[in-house]
Structures are given as C-alpha cells and as structure tokens.
Coordinates of C-alpha atoms and ligand atoms in Angstrom, one line a residue:
M1 CA 0.3 0.1 -0.2
M2 CA 3.1 2.5 0.4
E3 CA 5.1 0.8 -2.4
N4 CA 5.4 5.5 -3.1
M5 CA 6.5 6.4 0.6
T6 CA 9.9 5.7 0.0
A7 CA 12.7 6.7 2.4
T8 CA 14.5 10.3 0.9
F9 CA 16.1 12.0 4.1
A10 CA 19.3 12.3 4.6
V11 CA 21.0 14.0 7.5
E12 CA 24.5 14.6 6.4
T13 CA 24.0 18.2 7.1
I14 CA 24.2 17.4 10.8
P15 CA 27.3 18.1 12.8
A16 CA 29.0 14.8 13.6
Q17 CA 28.9 15.6 17.6
H18 CA 25.2 15.4 18.0
K19 CA 23.7 12.0 19.0
W20 CA 21.4 10.1 16.8
W21 CA 19.0 11.0 20.0
Q22 CA 19.6 14.8 19.9
H23 CA 19.1 15.6 16.0
G24 CA 16.2 12.5 15.6
I25 CA 12.6 12.5 16.2
I26 CA 11.0 9.7 18.0
Y27 CA 7.3 8.5 17.8
Q28 CA 5.5 7.1 20.7
V29 CA 3.6 3.9 18.9
Y30 CA 0.6 2.1 21.9
P31 CA 1.0 -1.1 20.7
R32 CA -2.4 -2.2 21.0
S33 CA -3.5 0.3 18.9
F34 CA -1.2 1.0 15.8
Q35 CA -1.6 -2.4 13.7
D36 CA -3.7 -5.6 14.2
S37 CA -2.0 -8.8 12.3
N38 CA -3.9 -11.6 13.7
N39 CA -7.8 -9.9 13.5
D40 CA -8.0 -10.5 17.2
G41 CA -8.9 -6.8 17.6
V42 CA -5.8 -5.5 19.3
G43 CA -2.0 -4.1 17.7
D44 CA 0.6 -6.7 17.5
L45 CA 4.3 -6.2 16.4
K46 CA 4.0 -8.6 13.3
G47 CA 1.8 -5.6 12.4
M48 CA 3.9 -2.8 13.6
A49 CA 6.6 -4.6 11.3
T50 CA 4.5 -3.6 8.2
R51 CA 3.9 0.1 9.0
L52 CA 7.6 0.6 9.7
D53 CA 7.6 2.2 5.5
Y54 CA 5.2 4.9 6.6
L55 CA 7.0 5.7 9.5
Q56 CA 10.2 5.6 7.6
W57 CA 8.2 7.5 4.8
L58 CA 6.9 10.1 7.4
G59 CA 10.8 10.7 8.1
I60 CA 11.0 9.0 12.2
D61 CA 14.5 8.1 13.6
C62 CA 12.7 6.7 16.2
V63 CA 10.1 4.7 18.0
W64 CA 9.4 3.9 21.4
L65 CA 7.0 1.3 22.7
S66 CA 4.3 0.7 25.1
P67 CA 4.8 -2.0 26.8
I68 CA 4.7 -5.4 25.1
F69 CA 5.8 -7.8 28.0
P70 CA 3.6 -10.5 29.6
S71 CA 1.0 -8.8 31.7
P72 CA -2.7 -9.6 33.1
M73 CA -3.4 -5.8 31.4
A74 CA -5.3 -4.1 34.7
D75 CA -3.0 -1.2 33.7
F76 CA -2.7 -2.2 29.6
G77 CA 1.1 -3.6 30.2
Y78 CA 2.1 -1.2 32.9
D79 CA 1.6 -4.0 35.4
I80 CA 4.3 -6.2 34.1
S81 CA 4.4 -10.1 35.2
D82 CA 7.1 -10.6 33.3
Y83 CA 10.1 -8.3 32.5
R84 CA 11.7 -10.4 29.7
G85 CA 8.9 -11.3 27.8
I86 CA 7.0 -10.3 25.0
H87 CA 2.7 -10.6 25.7
G88 CA 1.3 -13.4 23.6
L89 CA -1.3 -10.9 22.3
F90 CA 0.9 -9.1 20.6
G91 CA 3.6 -12.1 19.7
T92 CA 6.2 -14.1 20.2
M93 CA 10.0 -13.1 20.8
E94 CA 10.1 -14.2 17.9
D95 CA 8.5 -11.7 16.4
F96 CA 10.1 -8.6 18.6
D97 CA 13.5 -9.9 17.0
E98 CA 12.4 -9.5 13.8
L99 CA 10.9 -6.5 14.3
L100 CA 13.7 -5.4 16.0
G101 CA 16.3 -6.0 12.7
E102 CA 13.7 -4.2 10.4
V103 CA 13.6 -1.3 12.4
H104 CA 17.1 -1.2 12.4
Q105 CA 17.7 -2.1 9.0
R106 CA 15.6 1.0 8.2
G107 CA 18.4 3.2 10.2
M108 CA 15.6 3.7 12.6
K109 CA 16.2 3.1 16.5
L110 CA 13.5 0.9 19.0
L111 CA 13.1 2.4 22.8
L112 CA 10.9 -0.3 25.4
D113 CA 9.3 1.4 28.0
L114 CA 10.5 0.2 31.0
V115 CA 8.6 0.1 34.3
P116 CA 10.7 -0.7 37.5
N117 CA 8.7 1.4 40.2
H118 CA 6.3 -1.3 40.3
T119 CA 5.7 -4.6 39.1
S120 CA 2.2 -6.2 38.5
D121 CA 0.8 -8.3 41.7
Q122 CA 1.1 -11.4 39.5
H123 CA 4.4 -11.6 39.0
P124 CA 6.1 -14.4 40.7
W125 CA 8.7 -11.5 42.5
F126 CA 5.3 -10.1 44.7
L127 CA 3.9 -13.6 45.1
E128 CA 6.9 -14.7 46.6
S129 CA 7.1 -11.2 48.5
R130 CA 3.4 -12.0 49.8
S131 CA 3.8 -15.4 50.8
S132 CA 5.6 -14.5 53.9
K133 CA 7.0 -12.0 56.2
D134 CA 9.9 -14.0 56.5
N135 CA 10.4 -14.6 52.6
P136 CA 13.7 -13.2 51.2
K137 CA 11.9 -11.4 48.9
R138 CA 9.3 -9.6 51.3
D139 CA 11.8 -6.2 51.4
W140 CA 11.3 -6.5 47.5
Y141 CA 8.2 -4.4 48.1
I142 CA 7.4 -1.6 50.5
W143 CA 5.5 -3.6 53.0
H144 CA 4.3 -1.8 56.4
D145 CA 2.4 -2.4 59.7
G146 CA -1.0 -0.3 59.8
K147 CA -1.5 2.4 62.7
E148 CA -2.3 1.3 66.5
D149 CA -6.2 1.4 65.5
G150 CA -5.7 -1.0 62.0
S151 CA -5.7 2.2 59.7
V152 CA -2.7 3.0 57.1
P153 CA 0.5 3.3 57.5
N154 CA -0.5 7.4 56.4
N155 CA -2.0 9.7 54.2
W156 CA -0.9 8.9 50.9
L157 CA -3.3 8.6 48.3
S158 CA -3.2 5.8 44.8
V159 CA -2.5 8.1 41.5
F160 CA -6.1 5.9 40.2
G161 CA -8.4 6.9 43.6
G162 CA -8.1 5.8 46.8
T163 CA -5.3 4.7 49.7
A164 CA -2.2 3.3 48.4
W165 CA -2.2 1.0 50.7
E166 CA -3.8 -2.4 50.1
W167 CA -4.3 -4.7 53.5
D168 CA -2.6 -8.0 53.3
E169 CA -4.7 -10.3 55.6
H170 CA -2.3 -13.5 55.1
T171 CA 0.5 -11.7 56.4
R172 CA -1.6 -8.5 58.5
Q173 CA 0.5 -5.6 57.1
Y174 CA -0.4 -2.9 54.1
Y175 CA 1.6 -2.7 50.5
Y176 CA 2.2 -0.1 48.9
H177 CA 1.5 1.1 45.6
A178 CA 1.2 4.5 44.1
F179 CA -1.5 3.3 41.2
L180 CA -3.1 0.7 41.3
K181 CA -3.4 -2.5 44.0
E182 CA -2.4 -4.6 41.3
Q183 CA 0.5 -2.7 40.4
P184 CA 2.4 -3.0 44.2
D185 CA 5.7 -0.6 44.2
L186 CA 9.1 -2.0 44.3
N187 CA 11.1 -1.3 47.1
W188 CA 14.2 0.8 45.5
R189 CA 16.2 1.0 48.4
N190 CA 17.0 -2.7 48.6
P191 CA 19.9 -3.5 46.3
E192 CA 18.4 -7.1 45.3
V193 CA 15.5 -4.9 43.2
Q194 CA 18.4 -2.6 42.1
A195 CA 20.7 -5.5 40.9
A196 CA 17.4 -7.5 39.4
M197 CA 16.1 -4.2 37.7
L198 CA 19.8 -3.5 35.9
D199 CA 19.5 -7.8 34.7
V200 CA 16.2 -6.6 33.0
M201 CA 17.7 -3.4 31.6
R202 CA 21.3 -5.1 30.5
F203 CA 18.7 -8.0 29.1
W204 CA 17.5 -6.1 26.3
L205 CA 20.3 -3.7 26.1
E206 CA 22.4 -7.0 25.0
K207 CA 19.5 -8.1 22.1
G208 CA 20.4 -4.5 20.4
V209 CA 17.0 -2.1 22.0
D210 CA 18.5 1.5 21.7
G211 CA 17.1 2.8 24.7
F212 CA 14.6 3.1 27.4
R213 CA 11.8 5.2 28.3
V214 CA 11.6 4.6 32.0
D215 CA 8.0 5.1 33.3
V216 CA 7.5 7.3 36.7
M217 CA 11.2 7.8 36.8
W218 CA 10.0 10.3 40.0
H219 CA 8.0 7.5 42.0
M220 CA 10.6 5.3 42.7
I221 CA 12.1 6.6 46.1
K222 CA 10.0 7.2 48.3
D223 CA 10.5 8.5 52.2
F224 CA 12.1 6.5 54.4
Q225 CA 10.1 7.3 57.5
L226 CA 7.1 7.3 55.3
R227 CA 6.0 10.9 56.9
D228 CA 2.1 12.3 55.5
N229 CA 2.0 14.4 52.4
P230 CA 0.9 17.7 53.2
P231 CA -2.8 18.5 52.3
V232 CA -2.8 21.2 49.5
P233 CA -3.5 24.9 51.1
D234 CA -6.6 25.5 49.9
A235 CA -9.2 26.0 52.2
A236 CA -11.8 24.9 49.5
I237 CA -11.2 21.7 49.4
T238 CA -12.6 20.7 52.8
E239 CA -12.7 16.8 52.1
K240 CA -9.4 15.9 51.1
R241 CA -9.4 12.6 49.2
L242 CA -8.0 12.9 45.6
Y243 CA -4.4 12.4 44.7
D244 CA -3.8 16.2 43.3
D245 CA -5.1 17.0 47.1
F246 CA -1.8 16.6 48.6
M247 CA 1.4 18.0 47.7
P248 CA 3.0 14.9 47.2
V249 CA 6.4 16.1 48.7
Y250 CA 7.4 12.1 50.7
S251 CA 6.2 9.9 48.4
T252 CA 7.8 11.1 44.7
D253 CA 10.8 12.8 44.0
Q254 CA 13.1 12.2 46.8
P255 CA 16.6 13.0 46.4
E256 CA 17.9 9.1 46.5
V257 CA 16.0 8.9 43.3
H258 CA 19.3 10.3 41.3
Q259 CA 21.7 7.7 42.7
I260 CA 19.0 5.7 41.1
V261 CA 18.5 7.1 37.9
R262 CA 22.7 7.5 37.5
M263 CA 23.1 3.6 38.0
M264 CA 20.7 3.2 35.4
R265 CA 22.6 5.7 33.3
Q266 CA 26.1 3.6 34.1
L267 CA 25.0 0.8 32.2
M268 CA 23.4 2.3 29.2
D269 CA 26.7 3.8 29.0
S270 CA 28.5 0.5 29.0
F271 CA 26.9 -0.2 26.2
E272 CA 26.8 2.3 22.5
D273 CA 25.2 4.9 21.7
R274 CA 21.8 4.2 23.9
V275 CA 19.2 6.7 25.3
L276 CA 17.6 6.7 28.5
I277 CA 14.1 8.8 29.3
G278 CA 12.9 9.5 32.0
E279 CA 8.7 10.1 32.5
I280 CA 8.9 13.1 34.7
Y281 CA 5.8 15.4 36.0
L282 CA 7.2 17.9 37.8
P283 CA 7.5 21.6 37.8
I284 CA 11.1 22.5 35.5
Q285 CA 13.2 23.6 38.1
K286 CA 12.6 20.2 39.7
L287 CA 12.6 18.3 36.1
V288 CA 16.2 19.3 35.1
T289 CA 17.7 18.1 38.1
Y290 CA 17.3 14.4 36.8
Y291 CA 19.5 15.4 33.9
G292 CA 21.7 14.2 36.9
E293 CA 24.9 16.3 38.3
N294 CA 27.4 16.5 35.3
N295 CA 24.5 15.2 32.9
T296 CA 24.8 11.9 34.8
G297 CA 21.4 11.0 34.7
A298 CA 18.6 10.3 32.5
H299 CA 20.1 11.8 28.5
L300 CA 16.1 13.5 28.1
P301 CA 13.9 13.8 31.4
F302 CA 10.6 14.1 29.6
N303 CA 9.6 17.6 29.1
F304 CA 5.4 17.9 29.1
Q305 CA 5.2 21.9 28.9
L306 CA 3.2 21.8 25.8
L307 CA 1.1 18.7 27.2
T308 CA 0.1 20.6 30.4
L309 CA 0.1 24.1 29.8
P310 CA -2.6 26.1 29.3
W311 CA -2.3 27.0 25.1
N312 CA -2.1 30.6 25.4
S313 CA 0.9 32.5 23.7
L314 CA 2.4 34.6 26.7
E315 CA 2.4 31.5 28.8
I316 CA 3.9 29.3 26.1
A317 CA 6.6 32.3 25.3
A318 CA 7.2 32.1 29.3
A319 CA 7.3 28.3 29.6
V320 CA 10.1 28.0 26.8
D321 CA 12.1 30.6 27.8
S322 CA 12.3 30.1 31.5
Y323 CA 12.9 25.9 30.4
E324 CA 16.1 27.2 28.4
G325 CA 17.1 28.9 30.9
A326 CA 16.8 26.0 33.7
L327 CA 18.5 23.3 31.3
P328 CA 22.0 22.7 32.9
V329 CA 25.4 23.3 30.9
D330 CA 25.1 20.8 28.3
S331 CA 22.3 18.6 29.1
W332 CA 19.5 18.5 25.7
P333 CA 16.3 19.8 25.4
N334 CA 13.4 17.9 24.5
W335 CA 9.1 18.5 24.0
V336 CA 6.5 16.3 24.0
L337 CA 3.0 17.2 22.7
S338 CA 0.7 14.3 23.7
N339 CA 1.0 10.7 24.6
H340 CA -1.0 7.7 26.2
D341 CA -1.9 8.8 29.4
K342 CA -3.6 12.7 28.2
P343 CA -6.0 14.3 25.5
R344 CA -4.9 13.9 22.2
V345 CA -3.0 17.7 20.7
A346 CA -5.9 18.2 18.4
S347 CA -9.0 17.7 21.1
R348 CA -6.9 20.0 23.6
V349 CA -6.2 23.2 21.2
G350 CA -8.3 22.7 18.2
P351 CA -7.9 21.3 14.4
S352 CA -6.6 24.6 13.3
Q353 CA -4.0 25.3 16.4
A354 CA -3.1 21.6 15.9
R355 CA -0.9 22.6 13.6
I356 CA 0.6 25.4 15.2
A357 CA 1.6 23.3 17.9
A358 CA 3.2 20.9 15.4
M359 CA 5.3 23.8 14.1
L360 CA 6.0 24.7 17.4
L361 CA 7.1 21.0 18.4
L362 CA 9.2 20.7 15.5
T363 CA 11.2 23.9 15.1
L364 CA 11.6 24.3 18.7
R365 CA 15.2 23.4 20.2
G366 CA 15.0 20.2 21.5
T367 CA 14.4 16.3 20.5
P368 CA 10.7 16.2 19.7
T369 CA 8.3 13.3 20.7
I370 CA 5.5 12.5 18.4
Y371 CA 2.4 10.7 19.2
Y372 CA 1.0 7.6 17.0
G373 CA -1.9 9.2 15.1
D374 CA -1.6 13.4 16.1
E375 CA 0.3 13.1 12.8
I376 CA -2.9 13.0 10.4
G377 CA -4.7 15.2 13.3
M378 CA -6.5 12.4 15.5
T379 CA -8.8 13.7 18.2
D380 CA -10.0 12.0 21.0
V381 CA -12.8 9.5 20.6
P382 CA -16.0 9.8 22.6
I383 CA -16.1 6.2 24.3
P384 CA -19.6 5.9 25.4
V385 CA -19.6 4.4 29.1
D386 CA -20.0 1.5 29.0
E387 CA -17.1 0.6 27.4
I388 CA -14.0 2.5 29.3
V389 CA -12.0 0.0 29.6
D390 CA -9.3 2.6 31.6
P391 CA -8.5 1.5 35.2
Q392 CA -8.4 5.7 35.7
G393 CA -11.6 6.0 33.8
L394 CA -13.4 3.1 36.1
N395 CA -12.4 4.3 39.5
L396 CA -12.6 7.7 39.0
P397 CA -16.0 8.3 37.0
E398 CA -16.9 11.8 38.8
L399 CA -13.4 13.4 37.2
N400 CA -14.2 12.0 33.4
I401 CA -10.4 11.4 32.9
S402 CA -10.4 7.9 31.3
R403 CA -7.6 7.9 29.0
D404 CA -9.2 5.5 26.5
P405 CA -10.1 8.3 23.6
S406 CA -6.8 9.1 23.4
R407 CA -5.3 5.4 22.8
T408 CA -8.3 4.5 19.8
P409 CA -6.8 2.5 16.8
M410 CA -4.7 4.2 14.1
Q411 CA -6.5 5.5 11.3
W412 CA -4.9 3.7 8.2
S413 CA -7.4 4.0 5.4
Q414 CA -11.2 3.7 4.4
E415 CA -11.2 0.0 4.8
L416 CA -13.3 -1.4 7.3
N417 CA -12.0 -0.2 11.0
A418 CA -9.7 2.2 9.6
G419 CA -7.1 -0.9 7.9
F420 CA -6.4 -1.2 11.9
S421 CA -7.8 -4.9 12.5
R422 CA -10.7 -7.1 10.0
N423 CA -12.3 -7.7 13.2
K424 CA -13.6 -5.9 16.2
P425 CA -11.3 -3.0 17.6
W426 CA -10.6 -3.0 21.1
L427 CA -11.6 0.3 21.4
R428 CA -13.9 1.8 18.5
L429 CA -13.1 4.5 15.9
P430 CA -14.2 7.4 15.1
Y431 CA -17.3 8.4 12.6
N432 CA -14.9 10.4 10.7
A433 CA -12.2 7.9 10.7
G434 CA -13.3 7.6 6.6
R435 CA -11.8 11.2 6.0
V436 CA -9.5 11.5 8.5
N437 CA -6.9 8.4 7.6
V438 CA -3.1 7.9 6.4
E439 CA -4.4 6.9 3.1
R440 CA -6.5 10.2 1.9
Q441 CA -3.8 12.2 3.4
K442 CA -0.7 11.2 2.3
D443 CA -1.4 12.9 -1.5
D444 CA -2.8 15.5 -0.5
A445 CA -0.5 18.2 -0.1
Y446 CA -3.2 20.6 2.4
S447 CA -3.8 17.7 4.9
M448 CA -2.3 17.5 8.4
L449 CA -0.3 14.6 7.4
S450 CA 1.8 16.3 4.1
F451 CA 2.2 19.4 6.4
Y452 CA 3.7 17.3 9.0
R453 CA 5.5 15.5 6.6
K454 CA 7.2 18.6 5.5
L455 CA 7.8 20.0 8.5
I456 CA 10.1 16.7 9.5
D457 CA 11.5 17.2 5.9
I458 CA 12.5 20.9 6.6
R459 CA 14.4 20.1 10.4
K460 CA 16.2 17.3 9.3
K461 CA 17.8 18.6 6.6
S462 CA 18.3 21.7 7.8
A463 CA 21.3 22.2 11.5
A464 CA 19.7 25.1 12.3
L465 CA 16.5 23.9 13.4
S466 CA 17.7 20.5 14.1
V467 CA 21.0 20.9 16.5
G468 CA 21.1 24.8 16.4
S469 CA 20.7 27.6 18.6
Y470 CA 17.1 29.3 20.0
S471 CA 16.9 32.9 21.0
P472 CA 13.5 34.3 21.6
V473 CA 12.3 37.3 19.4
Y474 CA 8.9 38.5 20.6
A475 CA 5.7 37.7 22.0
D476 CA 2.4 39.2 22.8
T477 CA -0.8 38.2 23.4
Q478 CA -1.4 36.5 20.3
L479 CA 2.5 35.3 18.9
I480 CA 5.2 33.8 19.8
S481 CA 7.9 34.1 17.7
Y482 CA 12.1 33.4 18.0
I483 CA 15.1 32.3 15.8
R484 CA 16.6 29.2 15.1
Q485 CA 20.4 30.0 13.8
D486 CA 23.6 28.4 13.1
S487 CA 26.9 29.0 11.2
D488 CA 25.0 28.4 7.4
E489 CA 21.2 29.3 8.2
T490 CA 18.9 31.8 10.7
F491 CA 15.2 30.9 10.6
L492 CA 12.5 33.0 12.2
V493 CA 9.2 31.2 13.4
I494 CA 5.9 33.3 14.2
L495 CA 3.7 31.3 15.5
N496 CA -0.2 32.6 16.1
M497 CA -1.8 31.0 18.4
S498 CA -4.7 32.8 17.8
H499 CA -8.1 32.5 15.7
R500 CA -7.4 36.6 15.0
P501 CA -5.0 37.9 12.3
A502 CA -1.8 39.8 13.5
Y503 CA 1.0 41.7 13.1
F504 CA 4.6 40.7 13.8
R505 CA 6.6 44.2 14.1
P506 CA 9.6 43.6 16.9
Q507 CA 11.0 47.2 18.0
N508 CA 14.0 47.8 16.7
T509 CA 14.6 44.9 14.3
S510 CA 13.1 44.0 11.3
Y511 CA 13.3 40.4 8.9
K512 CA 13.3 39.5 5.5
G513 CA 13.5 36.0 3.8
L514 CA 11.2 33.3 2.3
I515 CA 8.5 31.5 3.5
T516 CA 9.7 28.0 3.8
L517 CA 6.7 26.6 5.1
S518 CA 3.4 28.6 6.3
T519 CA 0.1 26.4 8.1
D520 CA -2.0 27.9 4.7
E521 CA -0.3 25.9 1.9
E522 CA -0.8 28.8 -0.5
R523 CA 1.7 31.1 1.2
N524 CA 4.8 29.2 0.7
G525 CA 7.7 30.4 -1.0
M526 CA 6.4 33.9 -0.7
Y527 CA 8.7 36.4 0.5
V528 CA 8.3 39.0 3.2
Q529 CA 10.0 42.1 4.9
D530 CA 9.7 44.2 7.9
V531 CA 5.8 44.4 9.5
I532 CA 4.8 40.8 8.8
S533 CA 0.7 39.6 8.6
I534 CA -0.5 36.8 9.9
A535 CA -3.8 35.2 9.5
G536 CA -5.2 34.0 12.5
D537 CA -4.2 30.3 13.5
E538 CA -1.4 30.8 11.1
G539 CA 2.3 29.7 11.7
L540 CA 5.3 30.7 9.6
L541 CA 8.8 29.4 8.7
I542 CA 11.1 32.1 7.3
R543 CA 14.3 31.3 6.2
V544 CA 16.5 34.7 6.8
D545 CA 18.0 36.5 5.0
N546 CA 21.4 37.8 6.8
G547 CA 22.9 40.0 4.2
Ligands
GLC1 C1 2.6 6.6 34.1 C2 2.1 5.7 32.3 C3 1.0 5.9 32.6 C4 0.5 4.3 33.5 C5 1.5 4.5 35.2 C6 1.9 3.5 36.3 O1 2.5 7.3 33.6 O2 2.3 6.4 31.1 O3 0.3 5.1 31.1 O4 -0.7 4.1 34.1 O5 2.6 5.0 34.8 O6 2.4 2.7 35.3

C-alpha cells in the first residue's frame, strides 16, 4: 500500500558531534492500537512491522513502544508480570527480534518502556513477597504495619483513586501501590531489587534495543520514614481525598532517586549509543535535576510543558524561555505534545491550532516526540460509558479522565476499521475515520499529514533547526516568535496562537526572507519583510536573508 513511500531523507548536514537522539525524531506507538495482523482487534508486533515503511516515509528516526511484556493488563501493560517476555497478544520473542531487525535495517532506533517502579501483583517476585513475612523477597516491596488502630500507615493516596495502601490479610500488613492495587511498588532501597532491574535492562540492551523510556521515574524512591504528605493549602477543599489534594513531597521526587537514575545511566553508558528517557511530571526547576550532576542522569527527562500548560502564547513563550534558562550546561532539551495518558493535542487546542502545535514541536530546540496519529490530526474519540476500559476512567468516573479516547486505533485507510483490523477493535473508531486517515491524506498537499511530513523534512535537512541555537524574539497575546540558527542558516518562526489576524513588528529589528513553510500551503515560497501580516491560526517558518 505504501510502495511510493520510499525514504528520501538524508541528514548529511547535522554536525557529527550530535547524537541520534539529539537530532532525531521520536514517535510513540501504543502497541494495542497501531496495527493488528492476526485480527483479534488488538495491535501486535507483526502488524507494527508492516507499518515501518510508513514511519520511514514520514521521517521518523526512533520508535518508542509502550509496554509489550506479559501482563494481566490491569493497567494495559503497565503492570508487568515478566520483564523478559512478550505478551501473547502482541506476538512472540521471535516477532520482537524480527521487528527490531526491521527497524534497524531502516536505519531507525527502537526504545522500550521500562516500568521499574512497580510490578504486577501477579509477578513471581510479588507472589513470593506476599507469601510470608520472612520470605527473602519480603523486602522487595514496601510492606508496613497499620497504625495502632489498624488504619493505613500514612495518608498517601493512589494516583488512580483511594488510599495507596492495600491490606494483606494473610501476612497482616499493608503494601504500598502508587497506582492500582494490582501494581505494588518495588522497594528501590533494596540492592537486590536494583540488581534485578538492571539485569532486565541488560537483557534488552544486549538484544540491541536502543534505550528506554522509564515509567514514572520520579516515583521510584519514597520517604524512608513514610511521612504524611501535606494537603494543598486550599481552604475550599474540605474533604481531602483525591491525589491532587495533597502535595506528594514525601511519596515522590526524593533526593535518593538520583542515585538510582545514575546507576541506570552507568549501565546504558556501558553500551554504545543508547538513550535513557525519564517520564517525569514535575515543575521545570525540579525536572532538570533529573539530568543528574554533570549530566550523569537521564539523557532526556521528558518535558511535558506543551502537554500541561494552557494554550496561550504568553504562557508558552515564558515556559520555553524558562526551560531554556533552567537547562544545565550541556544538557539536551526535548518536547512532547501528546501521549497515551493525556488528551490528544488536536482535541486540546482544536484542529487549526494543532498545526501551530506541530510547528512549535518541530521547530523548537530539542528532541521532539510525536504521539501516533497526531500527524493525521486524530482527535480524542468519545467512548460510551459502558465501553470504558481504562482503570483511571473506571475508578474516577466523576472526573471524566478516562484515557481511552486518546488510545484508539490508528486510522490508516477507508477500509474496514480504518485498516487497523479485520475484527472489532478493542476501542472503537471515530465516525470520521473514513476521512481522517493516512491513505486519504498522504497525497493531499493540504493535509495535516503532508504538513507534518514537510516540517519533518525541513527540520532534518537543516542543522539550524535540528541542533542550532534558540533565541526568543517577541511574544504578545497572539504571537510567539523565535530564531533558530547555526553558522549557515537562520530561521525565524512566527506562530499565531490566536484565531485573529496579527502583525509581527518587533521593535528595533526587522526581518526579511522567504516563507519556507506556512500552515497555509498557499503562502509557501512568498517573500516577506518588515511588518509581516499573519492570518489567524497561521504559523510561518521563514528562512531569513542575512544579507
Ligand atoms: C505512567 C504511564 C501510565 C501508567 C502509569 C502507571 O504514567 O504512562 O500509562 O498508567 O505510569 O504505570
């Protein structure tokens, strides 16, 4: 189907001192939803392999897979019962080896999701640990007596609702779970746990996997004394019962976590050219500490600001600048627009602004991560209440935060089930899948997919855009603008984050140059100078005349 999608990209212009994970583009695949090959309605590894040509055509350098390991699927694979296997739903270890080979053959990289904070309650480690108080693995998890009155050891809450402590009647102690009770937290203060998880990492690294995205990295170590988390100082909230009603200052982001991250990094560094990415939801000042002292921590602590901040030009401009300012010397930035835990970008900001978001992601300084389907403008799919499967949605119905809507099958074509599966997909497709799909968009110059592909192409061919410097130019209540530059080239990016037309007229400077890419195809190739007028929802990438 994708015969005409041959690779046309060469990165000759990127200076050799930059690593692939600095100038490359990461693409997150949610395996259940990418491509089904055996028609059970769930995506799998063999299916994924058939779509690698598409990813190469798009210009992707690196594919990150959400968990594919054996799991009871209480949290859709983030509850792992065997760290060294492949879940039968996704295929076999042979399928994985083949996929890895196919990825590498195309000059791309493959990242796996490492979930070291917790296992499944069905993992043999936990089964042993809960079997008796004197089992050698008892201390591999966080067990504690109740208070004198038998109540939970402290006030820590689960991210998915309710107390984070589960009573075990058999051994008459509580165990801690930051997420579901089916996801007991490992005790990372125990050296045996550290060694066991490093062995898991080594297993995959020896297979040739190019790195890991580490799940909830900032959760890995908890306060030794298990002190109560303080409530958020908001008098309006009387009944503290939700995770966000407390500041998780004792249950997350403990100083000792950095020793663990450094240990992981040391292992990565004993292999050639691997990358360690951390999932971390923290304010910038804390986030950047995960680069570690002298960059001995994570290569890329995921930067989720574009995913969490209000879509407002002044706020985004300030966030970009404070992030740039907070980065430690020699650390490398990165940006994320969507993932499997949050609403899709096109649903958060709307279809027109989704193009602005794409332009921002792919012209800012730092490694971009694209969530599957965002490149065709997929939006969150409304899932009827009786079809909700995400535990976060089921446990907290009053909050309406099910993650199912952003995890729906990739929309490939006008065929049955958008070409994803011949069988009923595990989550439903939207009514517009016949129009919003890869097949329909790939030859349409005006489509979101063509826009993404052009942006990626331009970025990859330009060292200024992939690895050049960033400097802010100007921001107001509509516009954000900045310069990307290296010794050969200067790009001016102007993004209108409002629906109204605007004028770009920074004081004491003026720019002239050719519009290399506009969100509006008709404007490409035009020459602009001085006061530049911009339509509502328009973004411009201008190659500045330095003469
Ligand atoms: C991370 C994952 C999320 C999962 C949670 C618990 O935040 O991205 O999907 O539910 O960890 O593992």
